[in-house]
Short mmCIF file of C-alpha atoms in Angstrom, two decimals:
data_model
loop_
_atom_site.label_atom_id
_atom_site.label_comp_id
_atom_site.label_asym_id
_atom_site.label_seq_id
_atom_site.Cartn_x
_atom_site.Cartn_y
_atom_site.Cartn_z
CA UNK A 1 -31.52 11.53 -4.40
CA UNK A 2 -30.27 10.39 -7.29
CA UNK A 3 -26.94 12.68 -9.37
CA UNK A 4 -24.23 11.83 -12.26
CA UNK A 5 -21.23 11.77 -10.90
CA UNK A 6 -17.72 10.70 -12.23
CA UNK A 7 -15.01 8.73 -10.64
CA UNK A 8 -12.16 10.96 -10.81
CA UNK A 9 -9.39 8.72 -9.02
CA UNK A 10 -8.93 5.51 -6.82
CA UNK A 11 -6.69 6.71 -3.65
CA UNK A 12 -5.38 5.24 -0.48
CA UNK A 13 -7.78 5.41 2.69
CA UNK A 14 -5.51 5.83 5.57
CA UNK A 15 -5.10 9.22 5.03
CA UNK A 16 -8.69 9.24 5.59
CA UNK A 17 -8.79 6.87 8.72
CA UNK A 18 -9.97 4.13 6.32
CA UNK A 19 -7.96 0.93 5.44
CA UNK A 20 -7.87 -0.06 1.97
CA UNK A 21 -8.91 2.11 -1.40
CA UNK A 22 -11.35 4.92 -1.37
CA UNK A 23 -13.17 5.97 -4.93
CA UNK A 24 -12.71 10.45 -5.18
CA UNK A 25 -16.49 10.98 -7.19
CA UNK A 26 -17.25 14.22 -8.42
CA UNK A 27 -20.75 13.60 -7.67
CA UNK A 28 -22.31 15.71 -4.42
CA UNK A 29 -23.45 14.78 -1.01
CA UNK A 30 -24.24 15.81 2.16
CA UNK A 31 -24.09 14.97 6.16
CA UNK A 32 -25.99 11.89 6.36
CA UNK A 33 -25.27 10.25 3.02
CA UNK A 34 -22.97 8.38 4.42
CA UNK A 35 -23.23 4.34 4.20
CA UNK A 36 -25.47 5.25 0.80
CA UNK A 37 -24.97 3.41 -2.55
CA UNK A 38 -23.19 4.45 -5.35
CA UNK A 39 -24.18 2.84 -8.53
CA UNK A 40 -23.52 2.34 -12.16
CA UNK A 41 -25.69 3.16 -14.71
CA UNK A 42 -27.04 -0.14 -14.82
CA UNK A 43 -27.97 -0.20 -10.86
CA UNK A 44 -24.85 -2.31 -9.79
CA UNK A 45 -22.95 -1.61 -7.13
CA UNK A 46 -20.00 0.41 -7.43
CA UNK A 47 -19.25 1.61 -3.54
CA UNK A 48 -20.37 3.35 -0.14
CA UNK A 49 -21.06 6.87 0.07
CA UNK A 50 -18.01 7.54 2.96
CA UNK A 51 -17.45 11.26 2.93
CA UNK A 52 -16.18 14.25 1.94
CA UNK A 53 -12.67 15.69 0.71
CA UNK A 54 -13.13 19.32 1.10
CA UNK A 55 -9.92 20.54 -0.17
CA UNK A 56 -10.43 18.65 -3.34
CA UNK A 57 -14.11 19.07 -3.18
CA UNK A 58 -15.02 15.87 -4.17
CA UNK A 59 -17.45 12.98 -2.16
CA UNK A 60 -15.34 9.68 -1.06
CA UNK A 61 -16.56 6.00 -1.40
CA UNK A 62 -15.61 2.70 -0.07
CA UNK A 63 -15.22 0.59 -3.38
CA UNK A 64 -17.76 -2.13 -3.57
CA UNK A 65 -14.90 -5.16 -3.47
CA UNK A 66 -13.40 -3.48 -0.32
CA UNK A 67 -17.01 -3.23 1.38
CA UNK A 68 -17.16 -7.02 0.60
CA UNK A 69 -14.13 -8.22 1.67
CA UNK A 70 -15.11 -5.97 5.26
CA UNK A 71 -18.26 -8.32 5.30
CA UNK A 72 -16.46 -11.17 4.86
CA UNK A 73 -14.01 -10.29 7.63
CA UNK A 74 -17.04 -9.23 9.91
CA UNK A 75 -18.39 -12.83 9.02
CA UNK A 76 -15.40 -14.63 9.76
CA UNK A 77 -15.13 -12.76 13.54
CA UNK A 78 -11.63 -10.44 12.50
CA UNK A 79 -13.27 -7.53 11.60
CA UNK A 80 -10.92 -4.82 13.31
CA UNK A 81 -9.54 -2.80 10.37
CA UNK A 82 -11.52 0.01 8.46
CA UNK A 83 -15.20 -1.37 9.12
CA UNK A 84 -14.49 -1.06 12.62
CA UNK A 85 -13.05 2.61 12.06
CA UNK A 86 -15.25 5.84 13.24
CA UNK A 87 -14.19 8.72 10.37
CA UNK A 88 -15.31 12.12 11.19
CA UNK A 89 -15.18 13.11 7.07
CA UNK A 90 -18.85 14.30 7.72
CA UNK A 91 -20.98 12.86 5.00
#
């Protein structure tokens, strides 16, 4: 499925159970859509589909440079922080 959607505001994860920045997008999702792109108009990149904020009714996303730096961390054997994290946020 493909949807506009707006990034509204960059906040802090561990509120979330995430380490690091999560993107607040005003665009919808659903249970499932979780580990799905979110792109820019020009099919880069922008984050991970992550969850769900119901009070503010808007989807979180892992920002692309955050999902990298988790890769490189898995790569380099210390993943333990937010890639390693279960979040029950139901998307």
């Amino acid at each position: 499925m493909i949807v506009d959607a707006v990034v509204h505001q960059v906040v802090d994860g561990e509120p979330y159970g995430i380490r690091g920045p999560l993107l607040l997008i005003d665009g919808p999702t659903a249970a499932g859509f979780s580990g799905g792109p979110v792109l820019d108009e020009r099919g880069r990149l922008v984050g991970l589909l992550q969850g769900f904020e119901p009070n503010l009714r808007l989807t979180l996303a892992v920002p692309a440079p955050e999902v990298a730096r988790w890769l490189d961390e898995i790569a380099a054997g210390s993943a333990g922080g937010a890639a390693g994290r279960d979040s029950d946020l139901g998307c």
